[in-house]
């Protein structure tokens, strides 16, 4: 039987066991209580309170504007909904790049105020000291390499990363550095599938991909993208499992129609 079917609460240790047993890890984002409740009950292994909340929930063009206070608000809402999944919370832009002490303080606020289970931060060797310092306080850390959206103004584009040998070599080195620093898992975003599979084969910790092919240890998608709530974003790696844009539009249109036609509420829908 797969590990995840018999588990009441997912821990970093269980994720390690899943990798060892070849069982793929499922991960989705969530930012609020109601969605997190559904996602958790449906059996997801990891819920990421991603800084993609900046785009999805607040309508910003990038992930940069979201604040630590706002991330704590989203994380607290998700944590209150979750019984089983491991909840990972993104450290937002500007809350950890300054120095490792600031990184630790930000991580502690997320753990204390939102009662989260772990944090995620973007970058390789440049965040090694921060990863070690956060871990020294007993806080599990997930890494994130490849396309790291907090660096969008450095990259200039959301295109596939590490296609050239030099960047690929640096990414492999960074993955090893994060593992040695103590990360319990790493997200690889939008890189060639062969490179992602190589990282997964070389490392002992789970590698979770988004746009990184099937040769890694797990997959993550942004919930609103895979549910088809956002129908403007169609990268090749995205599989849509529903078209909630159409479902919600039709429900709202019908409601408006019924109200205007004085059909809602009817006799049995009033006191
Ligand atoms: O913020 C986010 O949603 C993420 C995923 C894309 C991995 O970091």
mmCIF file of C-alpha atoms and ligand atoms in Angstrom:
data_model
loop_
_atom_site.group_PDB
_atom_site.id
_atom_site.type_symbol
_atom_site.label_atom_id
_atom_site.label_comp_id
_atom_site.label_asym_id
_atom_site.label_seq_id
_atom_site.Cartn_x
_atom_site.Cartn_y
_atom_site.Cartn_z
ATOM 1 C CA UNK A 1 0.000 0.000 0.000
ATOM 2 C CA UNK A 2 1.239 3.514 -0.760
ATOM 3 C CA UNK A 3 2.570 5.435 2.233
ATOM 4 C CA UNK A 4 0.158 8.330 1.811
ATOM 5 C CA UNK A 5 -3.046 6.224 2.101
ATOM 6 C CA UNK A 6 -2.299 5.128 5.667
ATOM 7 C CA UNK A 7 -0.939 8.432 6.943
ATOM 8 C CA UNK A 8 -3.003 10.719 9.193
ATOM 9 C CA UNK A 9 -0.589 13.652 9.046
ATOM 10 C CA UNK A 10 2.088 14.292 6.439
ATOM 11 C CA UNK A 11 5.512 15.145 7.861
ATOM 12 C CA UNK A 12 8.850 15.895 6.215
ATOM 13 C CA UNK A 13 9.935 12.413 7.294
ATOM 14 C CA UNK A 14 6.998 10.826 5.431
ATOM 15 C CA UNK A 15 7.863 12.785 2.278
ATOM 16 C CA UNK A 16 11.364 11.323 2.502
ATOM 17 C CA UNK A 17 9.838 7.829 2.783
ATOM 18 C CA UNK A 18 7.664 8.508 -0.269
ATOM 19 C CA UNK A 19 10.756 9.358 -2.303
ATOM 20 C CA UNK A 20 12.521 6.236 -1.039
ATOM 21 C CA UNK A 21 9.494 4.091 -2.020
ATOM 22 C CA UNK A 22 9.073 5.768 -5.414
ATOM 23 C CA UNK A 23 5.676 7.188 -4.434
ATOM 24 C CA UNK A 24 5.087 10.544 -6.137
ATOM 25 C CA UNK A 25 4.277 13.535 -3.917
ATOM 26 C CA UNK A 26 1.262 15.748 -4.714
ATOM 27 C CA UNK A 27 1.343 19.462 -3.906
ATOM 28 C CA UNK A 28 -1.002 22.366 -4.684
ATOM 29 C CA UNK A 29 -1.245 25.962 -3.569
ATOM 30 C CA UNK A 30 -4.060 27.333 -1.401
ATOM 31 C CA UNK A 31 -4.463 30.749 0.152
ATOM 32 C CA UNK A 32 -7.761 30.652 2.054
ATOM 33 C CA UNK A 33 -9.738 28.485 4.497
ATOM 34 C CA UNK A 34 -12.502 27.244 2.158
ATOM 35 C CA UNK A 35 -10.233 26.075 -0.674
ATOM 36 C CA UNK A 36 -7.662 24.600 1.713
ATOM 37 C CA UNK A 37 -10.410 22.557 3.411
ATOM 38 C CA UNK A 38 -11.413 20.977 0.075
ATOM 39 C CA UNK A 39 -7.843 20.404 -1.092
ATOM 40 C CA UNK A 40 -6.823 18.803 2.215
ATOM 41 C CA UNK A 41 -9.886 16.544 2.378
ATOM 42 C CA UNK A 42 -9.223 15.434 -1.219
ATOM 43 C CA UNK A 43 -5.913 13.937 -0.091
ATOM 44 C CA UNK A 44 -3.160 16.329 -1.157
ATOM 45 C CA UNK A 45 0.240 15.705 0.491
ATOM 46 C CA UNK A 46 1.557 19.289 0.651
ATOM 47 C CA UNK A 47 -0.286 22.615 0.578
ATOM 48 C CA UNK A 48 1.852 25.566 -0.435
ATOM 49 C CA UNK A 49 0.723 28.981 0.726
ATOM 50 C CA UNK A 50 2.619 30.456 -2.194
ATOM 51 C CA UNK A 51 3.539 34.068 -2.698
ATOM 52 C CA UNK A 52 1.637 33.543 -5.963
ATOM 53 C CA UNK A 53 -1.178 34.850 -3.711
ATOM 54 C CA UNK A 54 0.204 38.197 -4.831
ATOM 55 C CA UNK A 55 -0.979 37.407 -8.389
ATOM 56 C CA UNK A 56 -3.934 35.104 -7.756
ATOM 57 C CA UNK A 57 -5.569 36.715 -4.724
ATOM 58 C CA UNK A 58 -4.453 40.344 -4.972
ATOM 59 C CA UNK A 59 -4.136 40.831 -8.756
ATOM 60 C CA UNK A 60 -0.548 42.080 -8.779
ATOM 61 C CA UNK A 61 1.542 41.457 -11.886
ATOM 62 C CA UNK A 62 4.410 39.881 -9.909
ATOM 63 C CA UNK A 63 4.961 38.156 -6.570
ATOM 64 C CA UNK A 64 7.070 41.038 -5.273
ATOM 65 C CA UNK A 65 4.434 43.267 -3.618
ATOM 66 C CA UNK A 66 2.989 40.754 -1.132
ATOM 67 C CA UNK A 67 4.063 41.466 2.450
ATOM 68 C CA UNK A 68 5.007 39.213 5.357
ATOM 69 C CA UNK A 69 1.849 40.295 7.230
ATOM 70 C CA UNK A 70 -0.302 39.353 4.216
ATOM 71 C CA UNK A 71 1.427 35.952 3.898
ATOM 72 C CA UNK A 72 0.792 35.321 7.597
ATOM 73 C CA UNK A 73 -2.911 36.152 7.092
ATOM 74 C CA UNK A 74 -3.197 33.671 4.181
ATOM 75 C CA UNK A 75 -1.161 31.017 6.017
ATOM 76 C CA UNK A 76 -3.288 31.260 9.175
ATOM 77 C CA UNK A 77 -6.473 30.819 7.113
ATOM 78 C CA UNK A 78 -5.046 27.698 5.439
ATOM 79 C CA UNK A 79 -3.676 26.192 8.646
ATOM 80 C CA UNK A 80 -7.098 26.441 10.333
ATOM 81 C CA UNK A 81 -8.550 24.323 7.498
ATOM 82 C CA UNK A 82 -5.973 21.562 7.311
ATOM 83 C CA UNK A 83 -6.003 18.216 9.138
ATOM 84 C CA UNK A 84 -3.583 16.119 7.117
ATOM 85 C CA UNK A 85 -1.378 17.960 4.597
ATOM 86 C CA UNK A 86 2.005 19.468 5.392
ATOM 87 C CA UNK A 87 1.663 23.249 5.018
ATOM 88 C CA UNK A 88 4.612 25.124 3.503
ATOM 89 C CA UNK A 89 4.562 28.936 3.514
ATOM 90 C CA UNK A 90 6.576 31.141 1.161
ATOM 91 C CA UNK A 91 8.854 33.748 2.697
ATOM 92 C CA UNK A 92 7.889 36.796 0.607
ATOM 93 C CA UNK A 93 10.281 39.031 -1.309
ATOM 94 C CA UNK A 94 12.175 41.349 1.034
ATOM 95 C CA UNK A 95 11.631 39.252 4.163
ATOM 96 C CA UNK A 96 14.832 37.170 3.972
ATOM 97 C CA UNK A 97 17.263 38.495 1.343
ATOM 98 C CA UNK A 98 18.739 41.144 3.678
ATOM 99 C CA UNK A 99 20.538 38.804 6.056
ATOM 100 C CA UNK A 100 20.105 35.471 7.817
ATOM 101 C CA UNK A 101 18.888 37.096 11.062
ATOM 102 C CA UNK A 102 16.055 38.798 9.170
ATOM 103 C CA UNK A 103 15.301 35.486 7.435
ATOM 104 C CA UNK A 104 15.080 33.725 10.797
ATOM 105 C CA UNK A 105 12.840 36.447 12.274
ATOM 106 C CA UNK A 106 10.487 36.230 9.263
ATOM 107 C CA UNK A 107 10.335 32.432 9.473
ATOM 108 C CA UNK A 108 9.648 32.590 13.218
ATOM 109 C CA UNK A 109 6.779 35.043 12.655
ATOM 110 C CA UNK A 110 5.224 32.657 10.095
ATOM 111 C CA UNK A 111 5.555 29.665 12.441
ATOM 112 C CA UNK A 112 4.343 31.532 15.549
ATOM 113 C CA UNK A 113 1.582 33.755 14.166
ATOM 114 C CA UNK A 114 0.178 31.428 11.459
ATOM 115 C CA UNK A 115 1.134 28.167 13.212
ATOM 116 C CA UNK A 116 2.611 26.926 9.911
ATOM 117 C CA UNK A 117 4.588 23.708 9.529
ATOM 118 C CA UNK A 118 7.497 24.898 7.360
ATOM 119 C CA UNK A 119 8.729 27.688 5.083
ATOM 120 C CA UNK A 120 10.015 27.967 1.514
ATOM 121 C CA UNK A 121 12.490 30.439 0.089
ATOM 122 C CA UNK A 122 13.949 31.068 -3.360
ATOM 123 C CA UNK A 123 17.611 30.820 -4.310
ATOM 124 C CA UNK A 124 20.711 28.655 -4.008
ATOM 125 C CA UNK A 125 24.127 29.396 -2.501
ATOM 126 C CA UNK A 126 23.116 33.005 -1.728
ATOM 127 C CA UNK A 127 20.503 31.827 0.806
ATOM 128 C CA UNK A 128 22.565 28.972 2.327
ATOM 129 C CA UNK A 129 23.315 30.879 5.550
ATOM 130 C CA UNK A 130 19.634 31.809 5.935
ATOM 131 C CA UNK A 131 18.534 28.193 5.405
ATOM 132 C CA UNK A 132 20.980 27.022 8.106
ATOM 133 C CA UNK A 133 19.915 29.723 10.543
ATOM 134 C CA UNK A 134 16.193 29.015 10.079
ATOM 135 C CA UNK A 135 16.858 25.289 10.506
ATOM 136 C CA UNK A 136 18.828 25.969 13.698
ATOM 137 C CA UNK A 137 15.512 27.170 15.198
ATOM 138 C CA UNK A 138 13.905 23.855 14.273
ATOM 139 C CA UNK A 139 11.947 25.194 11.294
ATOM 140 C CA UNK A 140 11.892 22.910 8.217
ATOM 141 C CA UNK A 141 12.899 24.678 4.978
ATOM 142 C CA UNK A 142 11.967 23.908 1.366
ATOM 143 C CA UNK A 143 14.207 25.339 -1.385
ATOM 144 C CA UNK A 144 13.157 26.706 -4.800
ATOM 145 C CA UNK A 145 15.439 26.810 -7.868
ATOM 146 C CA UNK A 146 15.102 27.347 -11.615
ATOM 147 C CA UNK A 147 12.550 30.017 -12.466
ATOM 148 C CA UNK A 148 12.334 31.916 -9.201
ATOM 149 C CA UNK A 149 9.574 34.525 -9.712
ATOM 150 C CA UNK A 150 10.932 36.887 -7.040
ATOM 151 C CA UNK A 151 13.885 37.481 -9.442
ATOM 152 C CA UNK A 152 11.705 38.259 -12.466
ATOM 153 C CA UNK A 153 13.283 41.679 -12.976
ATOM 154 C CA UNK A 154 16.744 40.044 -13.123
ATOM 155 C CA UNK A 155 15.551 37.350 -15.591
ATOM 156 C CA UNK A 156 13.373 39.772 -17.607
ATOM 157 C CA UNK A 157 11.086 36.920 -18.714
ATOM 158 C CA UNK A 158 9.170 33.896 -17.368
ATOM 159 C CA UNK A 159 10.733 31.596 -19.979
ATOM 160 C CA UNK A 160 12.373 28.182 -19.269
ATOM 161 C CA UNK A 161 15.557 28.472 -17.157
ATOM 162 C CA UNK A 162 18.856 26.564 -17.210
ATOM 163 C CA UNK A 163 18.769 25.591 -20.881
ATOM 164 C CA UNK A 164 22.424 26.566 -21.223
ATOM 165 C CA UNK A 165 25.150 24.372 -19.740
ATOM 166 C CA UNK A 166 26.574 27.010 -17.403
ATOM 167 C CA UNK A 167 23.226 27.782 -15.724
ATOM 168 C CA UNK A 168 22.369 24.058 -15.555
ATOM 169 C CA UNK A 169 25.712 23.301 -13.835
ATOM 170 C CA UNK A 170 25.112 26.098 -11.331
ATOM 171 C CA UNK A 171 21.589 24.815 -10.641
ATOM 172 C CA UNK A 172 22.890 21.293 -9.899
ATOM 173 C CA UNK A 173 25.531 22.736 -7.547
ATOM 174 C CA UNK A 174 22.892 24.884 -5.825
ATOM 175 C CA UNK A 175 20.605 21.876 -5.342
ATOM 176 C CA UNK A 176 23.448 20.016 -3.600
ATOM 177 C CA UNK A 177 24.208 23.086 -1.456
ATOM 178 C CA UNK A 178 20.550 23.322 -0.353
ATOM 179 C CA UNK A 179 20.449 19.606 0.484
ATOM 180 C CA UNK A 180 23.677 19.861 2.492
ATOM 181 C CA UNK A 181 22.345 22.970 4.273
ATOM 182 C CA UNK A 182 19.401 20.823 5.434
ATOM 183 C CA UNK A 183 16.442 21.595 3.145
ATOM 184 C CA UNK A 184 13.827 18.821 3.369
ATOM 185 C CA UNK A 185 12.766 19.252 -0.298
ATOM 186 C CA UNK A 186 13.324 21.514 -3.286
ATOM 187 C CA UNK A 187 10.899 22.943 -5.866
ATOM 188 C CA UNK A 188 12.318 23.082 -9.400
ATOM 189 C CA UNK A 189 10.370 25.482 -11.595
ATOM 190 C CA UNK A 190 10.320 25.564 -15.398
ATOM 191 C CA UNK A 191 13.571 23.849 -16.339
ATOM 192 C CA UNK A 192 14.304 21.090 -18.937
ATOM 193 C CA UNK A 193 12.936 17.722 -17.810
ATOM 194 C CA UNK A 194 16.304 15.939 -18.247
ATOM 195 C CA UNK A 195 18.029 18.380 -15.922
ATOM 196 C CA UNK A 196 15.243 18.052 -13.325
ATOM 197 C CA UNK A 197 15.441 14.236 -13.508
ATOM 198 C CA UNK A 198 19.209 14.395 -13.010
ATOM 199 C CA UNK A 199 18.810 16.551 -9.891
ATOM 200 C CA UNK A 200 16.173 14.168 -8.535
ATOM 201 C CA UNK A 201 18.445 11.159 -9.154
ATOM 202 C CA UNK A 202 21.490 12.805 -7.540
ATOM 203 C CA UNK A 203 19.741 14.127 -4.432
ATOM 204 C CA UNK A 204 18.274 12.115 -1.583
ATOM 205 C CA UNK A 205 15.646 14.740 -0.646
ATOM 206 C CA UNK A 206 12.365 15.001 -2.624
ATOM 207 C CA UNK A 207 12.363 17.208 -5.712
ATOM 208 C CA UNK A 208 8.968 18.718 -6.555
ATOM 209 C CA UNK A 209 8.555 20.030 -10.096
ATOM 210 C CA UNK A 210 6.414 22.637 -11.802
ATOM 211 C CA UNK A 211 7.091 22.652 -15.518
ATOM 212 C CA UNK A 212 10.033 20.329 -14.829
ATOM 213 C CA UNK A 213 8.734 17.063 -16.343
ATOM 214 C CA UNK A 214 7.848 13.680 -14.898
ATOM 215 C CA UNK A 215 11.283 12.506 -13.750
ATOM 216 C CA UNK A 216 11.068 14.234 -10.374
ATOM 217 C CA UNK A 217 9.605 13.061 -7.046
ATOM 218 C CA UNK A 218 6.420 15.123 -7.053
ATOM 219 C CA UNK A 219 4.393 17.805 -8.811
ATOM 220 C CA UNK A 220 3.038 21.190 -7.776
ATOM 221 C CA UNK A 221 0.548 23.456 -9.556
ATOM 222 C CA UNK A 222 -1.163 26.704 -8.664
ATOM 223 C CA UNK A 223 -4.705 25.705 -7.593
ATOM 224 C CA UNK A 224 -6.512 28.472 -9.485
ATOM 225 C CA UNK A 225 -4.685 27.542 -12.708
ATOM 226 C CA UNK A 226 -5.429 23.795 -12.544
ATOM 227 C CA UNK A 227 -9.075 24.477 -11.634
ATOM 228 C CA UNK A 228 -9.408 26.760 -14.652
ATOM 229 C CA UNK A 229 -10.504 29.759 -12.575
ATOM 230 C CA UNK A 230 -7.802 31.750 -14.295
ATOM 231 C CA UNK A 231 -8.268 31.067 -18.012
ATOM 232 C CA UNK A 232 -5.743 33.653 -19.228
ATOM 233 C CA UNK A 233 -2.645 31.654 -18.264
ATOM 234 C CA UNK A 234 -1.874 28.645 -20.474
ATOM 235 C CA UNK A 235 1.738 27.505 -20.241
ATOM 236 C CA UNK A 236 2.572 24.105 -21.774
ATOM 237 C CA UNK A 237 3.085 22.476 -18.359
ATOM 238 C CA UNK A 238 -0.398 23.331 -17.051
ATOM 239 C CA UNK A 239 -3.045 20.612 -17.113
ATOM 240 C CA UNK A 240 -6.542 21.962 -16.382
ATOM 241 C CA UNK A 241 -8.680 19.582 -14.304
ATOM 242 C CA UNK A 242 -11.804 21.757 -14.407
ATOM 243 C CA UNK A 243 -13.157 24.870 -16.050
ATOM 244 C CA UNK A 244 -14.408 26.769 -13.025
ATOM 245 C CA UNK A 245 -14.315 30.018 -14.979
ATOM 246 C CA UNK A 246 -17.218 28.716 -17.057
ATOM 247 C CA UNK A 247 -18.990 27.042 -14.119
ATOM 248 C CA UNK A 248 -18.874 30.212 -11.981
ATOM 249 C CA UNK A 249 -19.772 32.528 -14.880
ATOM 250 C CA UNK A 250 -22.815 30.451 -15.702
ATOM 251 C CA UNK A 251 -23.920 30.277 -12.038
ATOM 252 C CA UNK A 252 -23.609 34.051 -11.612
ATOM 253 C CA UNK A 253 -25.421 34.733 -14.900
ATOM 254 C CA UNK A 254 -28.288 32.455 -13.831
ATOM 255 C CA UNK A 255 -28.499 34.153 -10.425
ATOM 256 C CA UNK A 256 -28.631 37.616 -12.028
ATOM 257 C CA UNK A 257 -31.324 36.386 -14.433
ATOM 258 C CA UNK A 258 -33.424 34.890 -11.613
ATOM 259 C CA UNK A 259 -33.170 38.026 -9.439
ATOM 260 C CA UNK A 260 -34.119 40.312 -12.326
ATOM 261 C CA UNK A 261 -37.045 38.005 -13.282
ATOM 262 C CA UNK A 262 -38.294 38.007 -9.644
ATOM 263 C CA UNK A 263 -37.905 34.222 -9.752
ATOM 264 C CA UNK A 264 -35.517 34.188 -6.764
ATOM 265 C CA UNK A 265 -36.431 33.835 -3.948
ATOM 266 C CA UNK A 266 -39.544 31.723 -4.481
ATOM 267 C CA UNK A 267 -42.172 30.786 -1.821
ATOM 268 C CA UNK A 268 -40.101 27.950 -0.353
ATOM 269 C CA UNK A 269 -36.973 30.112 -0.135
ATOM 270 C CA UNK A 270 -38.400 32.690 2.262
ATOM 271 C CA UNK A 271 -39.581 32.841 5.924
HETATM 272 O O1 LIG B 1 4.164 30.770 -5.085
HETATM 273 C C1 LIG B 1 3.952 29.714 -5.695
HETATM 274 O O2 LIG B 1 2.808 29.387 -6.064
HETATM 275 C C2 LIG B 1 5.080 28.849 -5.979
HETATM 276 C C3 LIG B 1 4.830 27.668 -6.865
HETATM 277 C C4 LIG B 1 4.738 28.094 -8.269
HETATM 278 C C5 LIG B 1 5.847 26.600 -6.674
HETATM 279 O O3 LIG B 1 6.155 29.090 -5.530
#
